[in-house]
mmCIF file of C-alpha atoms and ligand atoms in Angstrom:
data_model
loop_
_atom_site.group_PDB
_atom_site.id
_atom_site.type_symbol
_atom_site.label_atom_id
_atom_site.label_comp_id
_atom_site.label_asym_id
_atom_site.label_seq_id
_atom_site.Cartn_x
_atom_site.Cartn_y
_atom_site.Cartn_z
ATOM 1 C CA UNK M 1 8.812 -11.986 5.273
ATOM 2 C CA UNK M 2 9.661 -10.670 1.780
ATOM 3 C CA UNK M 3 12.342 -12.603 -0.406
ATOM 4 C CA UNK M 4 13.202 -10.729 -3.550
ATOM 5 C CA UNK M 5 15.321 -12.519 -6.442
ATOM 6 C CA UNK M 6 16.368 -11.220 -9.168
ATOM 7 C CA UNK M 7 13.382 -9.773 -10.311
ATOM 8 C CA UNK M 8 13.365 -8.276 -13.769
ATOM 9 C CA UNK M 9 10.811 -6.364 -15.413
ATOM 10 C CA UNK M 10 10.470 -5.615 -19.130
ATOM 11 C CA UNK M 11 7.453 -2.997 -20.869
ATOM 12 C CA UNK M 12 6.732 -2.546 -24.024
ATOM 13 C CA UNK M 13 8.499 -5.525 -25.583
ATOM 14 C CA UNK M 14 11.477 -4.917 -24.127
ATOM 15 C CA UNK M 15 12.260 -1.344 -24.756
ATOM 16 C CA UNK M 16 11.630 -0.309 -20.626
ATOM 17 C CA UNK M 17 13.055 -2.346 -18.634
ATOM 18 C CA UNK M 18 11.752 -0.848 -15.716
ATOM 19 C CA UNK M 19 13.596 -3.519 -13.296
ATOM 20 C CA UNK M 20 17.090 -4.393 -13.697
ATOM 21 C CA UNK M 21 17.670 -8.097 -11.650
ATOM 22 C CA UNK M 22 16.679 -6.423 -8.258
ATOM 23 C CA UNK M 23 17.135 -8.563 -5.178
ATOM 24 C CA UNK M 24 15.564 -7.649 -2.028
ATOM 25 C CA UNK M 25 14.495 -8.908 1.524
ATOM 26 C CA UNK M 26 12.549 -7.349 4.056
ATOM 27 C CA UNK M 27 11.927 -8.609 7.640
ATOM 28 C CA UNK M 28 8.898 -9.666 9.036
ATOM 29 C CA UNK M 29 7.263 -6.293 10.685
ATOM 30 C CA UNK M 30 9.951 -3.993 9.114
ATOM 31 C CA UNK M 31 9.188 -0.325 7.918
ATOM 32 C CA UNK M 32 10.757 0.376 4.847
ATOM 33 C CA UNK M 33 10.761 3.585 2.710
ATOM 34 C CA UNK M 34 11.436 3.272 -1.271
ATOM 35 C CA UNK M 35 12.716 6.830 -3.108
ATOM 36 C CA UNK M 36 14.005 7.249 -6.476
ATOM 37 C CA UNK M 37 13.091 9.397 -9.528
ATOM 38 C CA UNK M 38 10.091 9.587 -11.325
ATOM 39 C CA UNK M 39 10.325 6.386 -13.470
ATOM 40 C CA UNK M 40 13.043 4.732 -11.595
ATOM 41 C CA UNK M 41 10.795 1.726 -11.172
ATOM 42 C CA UNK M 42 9.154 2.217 -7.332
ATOM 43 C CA UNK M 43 5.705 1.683 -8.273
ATOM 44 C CA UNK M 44 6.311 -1.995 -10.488
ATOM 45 C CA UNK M 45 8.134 -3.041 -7.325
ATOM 46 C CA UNK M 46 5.592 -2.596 -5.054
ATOM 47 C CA UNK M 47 2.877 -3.296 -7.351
ATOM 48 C CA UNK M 48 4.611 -6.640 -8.031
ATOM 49 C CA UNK M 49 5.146 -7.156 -4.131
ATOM 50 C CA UNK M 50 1.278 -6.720 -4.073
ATOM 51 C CA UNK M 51 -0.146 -8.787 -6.327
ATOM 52 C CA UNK M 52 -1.126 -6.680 -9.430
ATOM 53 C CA UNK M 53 1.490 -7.337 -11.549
ATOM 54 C CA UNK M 54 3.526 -10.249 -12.029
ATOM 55 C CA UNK M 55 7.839 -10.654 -12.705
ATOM 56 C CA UNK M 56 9.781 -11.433 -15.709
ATOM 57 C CA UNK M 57 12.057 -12.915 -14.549
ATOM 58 C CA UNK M 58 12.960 -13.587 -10.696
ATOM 59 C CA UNK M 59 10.487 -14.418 -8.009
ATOM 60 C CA UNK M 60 8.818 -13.193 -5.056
ATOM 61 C CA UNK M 61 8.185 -14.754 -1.898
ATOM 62 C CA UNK M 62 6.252 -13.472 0.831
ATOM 63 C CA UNK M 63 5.805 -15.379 4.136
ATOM 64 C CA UNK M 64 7.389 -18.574 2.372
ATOM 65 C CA UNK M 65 4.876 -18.544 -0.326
ATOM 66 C CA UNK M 66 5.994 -17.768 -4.019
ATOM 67 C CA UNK M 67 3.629 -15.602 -5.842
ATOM 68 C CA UNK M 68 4.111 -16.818 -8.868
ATOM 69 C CA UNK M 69 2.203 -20.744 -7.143
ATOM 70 C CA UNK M 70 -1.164 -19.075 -4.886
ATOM 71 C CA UNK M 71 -3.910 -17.018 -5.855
ATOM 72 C CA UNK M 72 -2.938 -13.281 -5.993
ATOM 73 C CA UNK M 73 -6.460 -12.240 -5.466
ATOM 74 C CA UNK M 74 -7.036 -14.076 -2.127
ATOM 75 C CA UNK M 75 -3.339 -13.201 -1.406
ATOM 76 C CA UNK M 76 -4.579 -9.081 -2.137
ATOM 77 C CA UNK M 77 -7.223 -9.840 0.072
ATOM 78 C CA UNK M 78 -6.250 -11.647 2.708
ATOM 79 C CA UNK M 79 -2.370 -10.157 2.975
ATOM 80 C CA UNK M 80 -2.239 -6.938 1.658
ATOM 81 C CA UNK M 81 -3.579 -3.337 2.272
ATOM 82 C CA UNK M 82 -2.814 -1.018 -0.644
ATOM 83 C CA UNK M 83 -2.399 2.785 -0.358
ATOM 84 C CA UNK M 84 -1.876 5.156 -3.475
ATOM 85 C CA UNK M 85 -1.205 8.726 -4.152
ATOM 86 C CA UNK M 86 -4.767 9.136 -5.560
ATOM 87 C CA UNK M 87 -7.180 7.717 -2.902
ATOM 88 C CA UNK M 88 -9.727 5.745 -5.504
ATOM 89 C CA UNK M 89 -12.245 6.200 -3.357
ATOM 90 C CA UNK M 90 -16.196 5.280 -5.407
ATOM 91 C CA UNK M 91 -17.534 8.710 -5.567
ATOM 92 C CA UNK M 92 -21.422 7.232 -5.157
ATOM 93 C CA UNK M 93 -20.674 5.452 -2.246
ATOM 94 C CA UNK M 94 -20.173 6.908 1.303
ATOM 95 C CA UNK M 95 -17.336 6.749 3.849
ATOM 96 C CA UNK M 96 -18.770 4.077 5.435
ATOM 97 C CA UNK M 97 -19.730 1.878 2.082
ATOM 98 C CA UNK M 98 -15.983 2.986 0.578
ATOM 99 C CA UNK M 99 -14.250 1.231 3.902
ATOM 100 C CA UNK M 100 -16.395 -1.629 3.741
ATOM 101 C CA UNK M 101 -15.294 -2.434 -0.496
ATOM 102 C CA UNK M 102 -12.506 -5.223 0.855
ATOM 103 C CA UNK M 103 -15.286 -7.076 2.680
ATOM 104 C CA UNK M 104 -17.595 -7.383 0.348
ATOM 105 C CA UNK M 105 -16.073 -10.821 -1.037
ATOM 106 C CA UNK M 106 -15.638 -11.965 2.338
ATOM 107 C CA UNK M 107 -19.078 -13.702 4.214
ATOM 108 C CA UNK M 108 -19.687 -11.652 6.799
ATOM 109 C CA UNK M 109 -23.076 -10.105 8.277
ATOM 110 C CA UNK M 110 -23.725 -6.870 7.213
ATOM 111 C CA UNK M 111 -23.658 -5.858 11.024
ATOM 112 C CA UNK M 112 -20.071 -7.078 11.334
ATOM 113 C CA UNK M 113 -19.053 -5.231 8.062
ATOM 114 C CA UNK M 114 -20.338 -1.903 9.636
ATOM 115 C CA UNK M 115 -18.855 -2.406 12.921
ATOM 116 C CA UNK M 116 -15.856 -3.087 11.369
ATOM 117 C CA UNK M 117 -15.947 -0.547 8.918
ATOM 118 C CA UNK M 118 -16.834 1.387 12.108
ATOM 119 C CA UNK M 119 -13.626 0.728 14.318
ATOM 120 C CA UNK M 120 -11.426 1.870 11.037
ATOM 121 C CA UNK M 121 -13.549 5.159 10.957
ATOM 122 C CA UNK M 122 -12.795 5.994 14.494
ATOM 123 C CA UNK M 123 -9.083 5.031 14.035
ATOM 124 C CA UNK M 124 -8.730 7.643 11.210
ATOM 125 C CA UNK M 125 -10.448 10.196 13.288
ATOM 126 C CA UNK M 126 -13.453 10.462 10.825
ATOM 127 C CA UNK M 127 -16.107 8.674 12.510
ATOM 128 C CA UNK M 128 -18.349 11.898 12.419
ATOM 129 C CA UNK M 129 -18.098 11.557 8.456
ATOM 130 C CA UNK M 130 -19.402 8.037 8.158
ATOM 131 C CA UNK M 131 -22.663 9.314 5.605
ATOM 132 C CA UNK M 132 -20.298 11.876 3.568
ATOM 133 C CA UNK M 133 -19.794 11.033 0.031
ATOM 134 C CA UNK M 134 -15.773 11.828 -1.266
ATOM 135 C CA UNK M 135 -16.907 14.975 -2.713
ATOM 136 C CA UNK M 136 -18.004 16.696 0.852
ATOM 137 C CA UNK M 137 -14.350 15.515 2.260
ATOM 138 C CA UNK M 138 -11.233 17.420 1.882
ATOM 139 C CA UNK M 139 -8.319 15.281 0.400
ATOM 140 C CA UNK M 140 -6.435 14.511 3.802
ATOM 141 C CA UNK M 141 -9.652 13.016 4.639
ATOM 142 C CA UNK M 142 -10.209 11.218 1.588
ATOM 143 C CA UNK M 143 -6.722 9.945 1.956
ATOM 144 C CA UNK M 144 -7.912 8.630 5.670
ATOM 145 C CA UNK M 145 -11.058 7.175 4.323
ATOM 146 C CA UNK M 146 -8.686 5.231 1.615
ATOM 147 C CA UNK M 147 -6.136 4.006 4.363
ATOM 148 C CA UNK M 148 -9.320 2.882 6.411
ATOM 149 C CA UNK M 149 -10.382 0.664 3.510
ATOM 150 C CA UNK M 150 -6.920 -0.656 3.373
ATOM 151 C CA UNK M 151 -6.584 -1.703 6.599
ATOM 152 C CA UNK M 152 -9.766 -2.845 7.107
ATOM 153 C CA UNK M 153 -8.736 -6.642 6.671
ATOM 154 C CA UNK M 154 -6.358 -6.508 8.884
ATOM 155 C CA UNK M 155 -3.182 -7.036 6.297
ATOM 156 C CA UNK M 156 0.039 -8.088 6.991
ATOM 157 C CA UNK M 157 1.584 -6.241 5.085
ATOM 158 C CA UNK M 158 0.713 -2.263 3.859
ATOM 159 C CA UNK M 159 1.972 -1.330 0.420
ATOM 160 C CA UNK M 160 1.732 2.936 0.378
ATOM 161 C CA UNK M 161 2.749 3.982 -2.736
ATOM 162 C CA UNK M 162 3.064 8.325 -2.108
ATOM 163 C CA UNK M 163 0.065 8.359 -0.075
ATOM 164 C CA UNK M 164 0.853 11.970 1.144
ATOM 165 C CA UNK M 165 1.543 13.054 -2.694
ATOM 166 C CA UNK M 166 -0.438 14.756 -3.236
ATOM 167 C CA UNK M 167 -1.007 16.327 0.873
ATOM 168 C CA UNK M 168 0.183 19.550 2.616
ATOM 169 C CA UNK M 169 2.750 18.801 5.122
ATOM 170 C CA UNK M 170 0.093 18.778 8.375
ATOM 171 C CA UNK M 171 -2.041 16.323 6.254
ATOM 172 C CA UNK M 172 0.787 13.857 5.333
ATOM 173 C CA UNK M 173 1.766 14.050 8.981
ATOM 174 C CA UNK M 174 -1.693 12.738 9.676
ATOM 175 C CA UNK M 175 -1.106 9.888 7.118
ATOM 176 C CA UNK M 176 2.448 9.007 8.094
ATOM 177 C CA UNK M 177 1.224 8.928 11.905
ATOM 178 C CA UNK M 178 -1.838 6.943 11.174
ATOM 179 C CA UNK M 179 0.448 4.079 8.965
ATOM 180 C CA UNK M 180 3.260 4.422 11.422
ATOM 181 C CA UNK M 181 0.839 3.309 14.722
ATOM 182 C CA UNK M 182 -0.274 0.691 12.607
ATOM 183 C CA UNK M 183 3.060 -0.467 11.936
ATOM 184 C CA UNK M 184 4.181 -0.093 15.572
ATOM 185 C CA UNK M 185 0.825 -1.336 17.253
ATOM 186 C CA UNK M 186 0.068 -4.642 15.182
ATOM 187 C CA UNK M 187 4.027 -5.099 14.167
ATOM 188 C CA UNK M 188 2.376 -4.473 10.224
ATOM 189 C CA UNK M 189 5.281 -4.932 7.746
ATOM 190 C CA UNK M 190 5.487 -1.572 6.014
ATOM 191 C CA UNK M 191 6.285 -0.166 2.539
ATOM 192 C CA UNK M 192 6.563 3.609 1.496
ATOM 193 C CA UNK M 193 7.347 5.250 -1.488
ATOM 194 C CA UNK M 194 8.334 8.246 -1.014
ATOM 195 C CA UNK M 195 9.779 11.610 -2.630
ATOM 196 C CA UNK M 196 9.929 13.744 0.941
ATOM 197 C CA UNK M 197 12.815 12.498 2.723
ATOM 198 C CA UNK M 198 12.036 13.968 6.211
ATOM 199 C CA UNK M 199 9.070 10.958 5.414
ATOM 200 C CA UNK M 200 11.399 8.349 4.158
ATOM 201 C CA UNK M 201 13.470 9.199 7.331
ATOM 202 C CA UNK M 202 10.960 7.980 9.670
ATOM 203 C CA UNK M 203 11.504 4.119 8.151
ATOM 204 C CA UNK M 204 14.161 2.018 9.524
ATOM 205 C CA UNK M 205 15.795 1.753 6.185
ATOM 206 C CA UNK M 206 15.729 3.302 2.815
ATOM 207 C CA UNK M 207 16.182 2.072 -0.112
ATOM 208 C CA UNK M 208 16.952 3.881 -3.055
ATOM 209 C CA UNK M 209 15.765 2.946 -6.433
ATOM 210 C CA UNK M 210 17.734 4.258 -9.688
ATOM 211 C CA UNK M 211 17.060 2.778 -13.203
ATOM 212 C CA UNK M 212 15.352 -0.145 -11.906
ATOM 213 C CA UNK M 213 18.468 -1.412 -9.830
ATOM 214 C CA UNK M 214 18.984 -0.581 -6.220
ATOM 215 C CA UNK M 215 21.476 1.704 -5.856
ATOM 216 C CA UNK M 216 21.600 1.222 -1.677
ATOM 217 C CA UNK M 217 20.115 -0.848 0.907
HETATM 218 N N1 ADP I 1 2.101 -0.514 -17.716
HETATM 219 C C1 ADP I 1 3.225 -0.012 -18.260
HETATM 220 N N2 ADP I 1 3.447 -0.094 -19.602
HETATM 221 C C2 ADP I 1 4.579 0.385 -20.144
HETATM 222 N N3 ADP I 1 5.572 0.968 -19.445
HETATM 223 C C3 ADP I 1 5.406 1.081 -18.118
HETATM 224 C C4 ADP I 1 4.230 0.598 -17.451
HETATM 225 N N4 ADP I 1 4.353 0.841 -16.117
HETATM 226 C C5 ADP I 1 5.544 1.455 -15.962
HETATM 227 N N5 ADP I 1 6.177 1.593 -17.147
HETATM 228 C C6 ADP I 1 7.513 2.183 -17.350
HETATM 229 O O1 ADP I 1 8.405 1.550 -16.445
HETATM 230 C C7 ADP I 1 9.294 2.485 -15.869
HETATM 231 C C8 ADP I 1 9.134 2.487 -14.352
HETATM 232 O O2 ADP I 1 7.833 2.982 -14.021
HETATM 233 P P1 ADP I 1 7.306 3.125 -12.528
HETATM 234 O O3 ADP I 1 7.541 1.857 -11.817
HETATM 235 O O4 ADP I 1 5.913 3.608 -12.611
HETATM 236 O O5 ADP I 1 8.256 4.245 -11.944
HETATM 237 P P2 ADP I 1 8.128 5.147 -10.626
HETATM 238 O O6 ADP I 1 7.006 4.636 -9.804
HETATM 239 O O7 ADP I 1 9.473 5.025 -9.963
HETATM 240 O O8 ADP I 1 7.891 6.538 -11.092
HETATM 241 C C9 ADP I 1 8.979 3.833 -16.513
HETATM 242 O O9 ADP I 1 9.850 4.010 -17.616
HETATM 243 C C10 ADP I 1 7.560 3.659 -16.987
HETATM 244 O O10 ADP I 1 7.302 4.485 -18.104
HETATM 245 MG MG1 MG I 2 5.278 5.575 -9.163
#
Protein backbone atom coordinates (compact mmCIF):
# COMPACT_ATOMS: atom_id res chain seq x y z
CA UNK A 1 0.00 0.00 0.00
CA UNK A 2 2.77 2.32 1.27
CA UNK A 3 6.48 1.77 -0.02
CA UNK A 4 8.93 3.96 1.82
CA UNK A 5 12.69 4.32 0.47
CA UNK A 6 15.08 5.95 1.83
CA UNK A 7 13.48 9.02 2.36
CA UNK A 8 15.57 11.91 3.57
CA UNK A 9 14.54 15.18 4.63
CA UNK A 10 16.69 18.30 5.02
CA UNK A 11 15.29 22.10 6.63
CA UNK A 12 16.83 24.98 6.67
CA UNK A 13 19.62 24.32 4.18
CA UNK A 14 20.69 21.49 5.65
CA UNK A 15 21.12 22.25 9.25
CA UNK A 16 17.72 19.85 10.34
CA UNK A 17 17.72 17.02 8.89
CA UNK A 18 14.58 16.04 10.17
CA UNK A 19 14.68 12.49 8.24
CA UNK A 20 17.61 10.35 8.30
CA UNK A 21 17.22 7.64 5.02
CA UNK A 22 13.95 6.16 6.58
CA UNK A 23 12.53 3.12 4.84
CA UNK A 24 9.13 2.02 5.50
CA UNK A 25 6.15 -0.19 4.23
CA UNK A 26 2.80 -0.45 5.38
CA UNK A 27 0.13 -2.97 4.23
CA UNK A 28 -2.84 -2.30 2.49
CA UNK A 29 -5.65 -1.70 5.41
CA UNK A 30 -3.01 -1.75 8.24
CA UNK A 31 -3.32 0.44 11.49
CA UNK A 32 -0.22 1.85 12.38
CA UNK A 33 0.73 4.14 15.33
CA UNK A 34 3.95 6.56 14.96
CA UNK A 35 5.57 7.89 18.61
CA UNK A 36 8.71 9.64 19.14
CA UNK A 37 9.78 12.95 20.77
CA UNK A 38 8.80 16.23 20.04
CA UNK A 39 10.91 16.94 16.89
CA UNK A 40 11.86 13.45 16.14
CA UNK A 41 10.42 13.90 12.68
CA UNK A 42 6.56 12.24 12.96
CA UNK A 43 4.80 15.02 11.47
CA UNK A 44 7.30 15.43 7.95
CA UNK A 45 6.64 11.70 7.63
CA UNK A 46 3.20 11.76 7.52
CA UNK A 47 2.90 15.03 5.98
CA UNK A 48 5.13 13.67 3.18
CA UNK A 49 2.96 10.34 3.08
CA UNK A 50 0.07 12.87 2.47
CA UNK A 51 0.88 14.97 -0.04
CA UNK A 52 1.94 18.36 1.53
CA UNK A 53 5.36 18.09 1.46
CA UNK A 54 7.61 16.49 -0.83
CA UNK A 55 11.24 14.13 -0.12
CA UNK A 56 14.79 14.92 -0.54
CA UNK A 57 15.87 12.28 -1.29
CA UNK A 58 14.02 8.72 -1.45
CA UNK A 59 10.55 8.14 -2.74
CA UNK A 60 7.17 7.31 -1.81
CA UNK A 61 4.82 5.05 -3.28
CA UNK A 62 1.38 4.57 -2.39
CA UNK A 63 -0.88 2.00 -4.13
CA UNK A 64 1.95 1.56 -6.90
CA UNK A 65 1.96 5.16 -7.71
CA UNK A 66 5.14 7.33 -6.90
CA UNK A 67 4.33 10.67 -5.56
CA UNK A 68 6.91 12.31 -6.79
CA UNK A 69 4.97 11.38 -10.97
CA UNK A 70 0.76 12.25 -10.11
CA UNK A 71 -0.88 15.18 -8.92
CA UNK A 72 -0.66 15.50 -5.08
CA UNK A 73 -3.72 17.61 -4.98
CA UNK A 74 -6.11 15.11 -6.69
CA UNK A 75 -4.06 12.41 -4.82
CA UNK A 76 -5.10 14.67 -1.23
CA UNK A 77 -8.38 14.56 -2.52
CA UNK A 78 -9.18 11.60 -3.84
CA UNK A 79 -6.79 9.26 -1.36
CA UNK A 80 -6.31 10.86 1.69
CA UNK A 81 -8.24 12.08 4.84
CA UNK A 82 -6.08 14.26 7.09
CA UNK A 83 -6.56 14.64 10.88
CA UNK A 84 -4.45 17.12 13.10
CA UNK A 85 -4.06 18.00 16.67
CA UNK A 86 -5.74 21.40 16.03
CA UNK A 87 -9.05 20.67 14.19
CA UNK A 88 -8.83 23.77 11.45
CA UNK A 89 -12.17 23.91 11.36
CA UNK A 90 -13.49 27.74 9.29
CA UNK A 91 -14.87 29.48 12.23
CA UNK A 92 -17.73 31.34 9.80
CA UNK A 93 -18.88 28.32 8.47
CA UNK A 94 -21.14 25.72 10.23
CA UNK A 95 -20.79 22.00 10.99
CA UNK A 96 -22.48 21.15 8.14
CA UNK A 97 -20.57 23.73 5.56
CA UNK A 98 -17.02 22.69 7.52
CA UNK A 99 -17.75 18.74 6.50
CA UNK A 100 -18.74 19.59 3.17
CA UNK A 101 -14.96 21.81 2.42
CA UNK A 102 -13.43 18.41 0.57
CA UNK A 103 -16.38 18.43 -1.84
CA UNK A 104 -16.43 21.55 -2.90
CA UNK A 105 -13.86 20.82 -5.89
CA UNK A 106 -15.65 17.81 -6.66
CA UNK A 107 -19.13 18.24 -9.12
CA UNK A 108 -21.63 17.19 -7.15
CA UNK A 109 -25.31 18.62 -6.47
CA UNK A 110 -25.56 20.55 -3.60
CA UNK A 111 -28.24 17.93 -2.36
CA UNK A 112 -25.68 15.14 -2.57
CA UNK A 113 -23.02 17.30 -0.73
CA UNK A 114 -25.52 17.72 2.24
CA UNK A 115 -26.60 14.24 2.35
CA UNK A 116 -23.28 13.31 2.40
CA UNK A 117 -22.08 15.74 4.66
CA UNK A 118 -25.18 14.40 6.49
CA UNK A 119 -24.25 10.57 6.85
CA UNK A 120 -20.63 11.83 8.32
CA UNK A 121 -22.61 13.99 10.91
CA UNK A 122 -24.59 11.10 12.14
CA UNK A 123 -21.45 8.84 12.17
CA UNK A 124 -19.69 11.28 14.60
CA UNK A 125 -22.73 11.43 16.73
CA UNK A 126 -23.27 15.22 16.03
CA UNK A 127 -26.05 15.28 13.72
CA UNK A 128 -28.10 17.51 16.22
CA UNK A 129 -25.19 20.18 15.70
CA UNK A 130 -25.39 20.44 11.95
CA UNK A 131 -26.21 24.69 12.15
CA UNK A 132 -23.53 25.25 15.12
CA UNK A 133 -20.64 27.34 14.22
CA UNK A 134 -16.99 25.90 15.97
CA UNK A 135 -17.32 28.39 18.60
CA UNK A 136 -20.78 26.86 20.19
CA UNK A 137 -18.92 23.23 20.11
CA UNK A 138 -16.71 21.94 22.75
CA UNK A 139 -13.28 20.68 21.37
CA UNK A 140 -14.10 16.80 21.35
CA UNK A 141 -16.75 17.91 19.11
CA UNK A 142 -14.81 20.10 17.04
CA UNK A 143 -12.35 17.31 16.76
CA UNK A 144 -15.51 15.05 15.42
CA UNK A 145 -16.65 17.73 13.10
CA UNK A 146 -12.81 17.76 11.68
CA UNK A 147 -12.64 13.83 11.36
CA UNK A 148 -16.14 14.11 9.56
CA UNK A 149 -14.60 16.43 6.96
CA UNK A 150 -11.81 14.01 6.60
CA UNK A 151 -13.59 11.19 5.89
CA UNK A 152 -16.05 12.60 3.98
CA UNK A 153 -14.42 11.41 0.57
CA UNK A 154 -14.22 8.29 1.47
CA UNK A 155 -10.10 8.04 1.64
CA UNK A 156 -8.09 5.23 1.53
CA UNK A 157 -5.97 6.06 3.60
CA UNK A 158 -6.39 8.41 7.11
CA UNK A 159 -3.30 10.34 8.13
CA UNK A 160 -4.11 11.49 12.16
CA UNK A 161 -1.43 13.36 13.24
CA UNK A 162 -2.30 13.67 17.54
CA UNK A 163 -5.84 14.11 16.91
CA UNK A 164 -6.65 13.52 20.67
CA UNK A 165 -3.73 16.14 21.65
CA UNK A 166 -5.06 18.19 22.73
CA UNK A 167 -8.48 15.89 24.35
CA UNK A 168 -9.30 14.57 27.88
CA UNK A 169 -9.03 10.92 28.00
CA UNK A 170 -13.14 10.22 27.48
CA UNK A 171 -12.86 12.60 24.41
CA UNK A 172 -9.82 10.91 22.73
CA UNK A 173 -11.61 7.64 23.41
CA UNK A 174 -14.37 9.05 21.27
CA UNK A 175 -11.78 9.91 18.53
CA UNK A 176 -9.74 6.72 18.68
CA UNK A 177 -13.18 4.69 18.52
CA UNK A 178 -14.59 6.74 15.75
CA UNK A 179 -11.01 6.26 13.47
CA UNK A 180 -10.69 2.73 14.70
CA UNK A 181 -14.50 1.60 13.19
CA UNK A 182 -13.46 3.28 10.25
CA UNK A 183 -10.43 1.38 9.98
CA UNK A 184 -12.13 -1.93 10.86
CA UNK A 185 -15.50 -1.29 8.88
CA UNK A 186 -14.13 -0.03 5.37
CA UNK A 187 -10.52 -1.92 5.92
CA UNK A 188 -9.15 2.17 5.83
CA UNK A 189 -5.31 2.03 6.00
CA UNK A 190 -4.51 3.93 9.18
CA UNK A 191 -1.80 6.29 10.53
CA UNK A 192 -1.48 7.72 14.17
CA UNK A 193 0.85 9.78 15.76
CA UNK A 194 0.77 9.48 18.94
CA UNK A 195 2.39 10.50 22.46
CA UNK A 196 -0.25 8.26 24.77
CA UNK A 197 0.82 4.82 24.46
CA UNK A 198 -2.32 3.09 25.88
CA UNK A 199 -3.46 4.89 22.15
CA UNK A 200 -0.53 3.74 20.18
CA UNK A 201 -1.31 0.27 21.75
CA UNK A 202 -4.51 -0.11 20.06
CA UNK A 203 -2.49 -0.21 16.39
CA UNK A 204 -1.18 -3.40 15.16
CA UNK A 205 2.30 -2.05 15.13
CA UNK A 206 4.28 0.82 16.39
CA UNK A 207 6.78 2.40 15.14
CA UNK A 208 9.04 4.48 16.90
CA UNK A 209 10.61 7.51 15.47
CA UNK A 210 14.03 8.94 17.05
CA UNK A 211 16.14 11.62 15.22
CA UNK A 212 14.49 11.10 12.04
CA UNK A 213 15.53 7.30 11.78
CA UNK A 214 13.33 4.50 12.94
CA UNK A 215 14.53 3.15 15.83
CA UNK A 216 11.87 -0.11 15.66
CA UNK A 217 9.38 -1.52 13.44
N1 LIG B 1 8.92 23.77 7.80
C1 LIG B 1 10.02 23.56 8.54
N2 LIG B 1 11.09 24.38 8.44
C2 LIG B 1 12.20 24.17 9.17
N3 LIG B 1 12.36 23.15 10.04
C3 LIG B 1 11.32 22.31 10.18
C4 LIG B 1 10.10 22.46 9.45
N4 LIG B 1 9.25 21.45 9.80
C5 LIG B 1 9.91 20.72 10.72
N5 LIG B 1 11.14 21.21 10.94
C6 LIG B 1 12.15 20.64 11.85
O1 LIG B 1 12.28 19.26 11.54
C7 LIG B 1 12.39 18.48 12.71
C8 LIG B 1 11.25 17.47 12.77
O2 LIG B 1 10.01 18.17 12.92
P1 LIG B 1 8.60 17.44 13.01
O3 LIG B 1 8.49 16.48 11.90
O4 LIG B 1 7.58 18.50 13.10
O5 LIG B 1 8.72 16.66 14.38
P2 LIG B 1 7.60 15.97 15.29
O6 LIG B 1 6.31 15.97 14.56
O7 LIG B 1 8.14 14.60 15.57
O8 LIG B 1 7.53 16.78 16.54
C9 LIG B 1 12.39 19.46 13.88
O9 LIG B 1 13.74 19.75 14.21
C10 LIG B 1 11.71 20.68 13.31
O10 LIG B 1 12.15 21.85 13.96
MG1 LIG C 1 4.49 16.82 15.04
Amino acid sequence: MINIKNLTKIYDKGKTRALNNISLSIEDGEFVSIMGSFGSGKSTLLNMVGGLDTPDEGTIEVMGNDLSKINLSKYRRNTIGFVFQLHNLIPNLTSMENIQIPLFSEKLKSSEMKERAMVLLNAVGLDGFCDKHPNKLSGGQMQRIAIARALVNNPKIILADEPTGQLDSENSEIIMDLLEKRHIELDTTLIVITHDIEIAKKAQRIIKITDGCIEEN
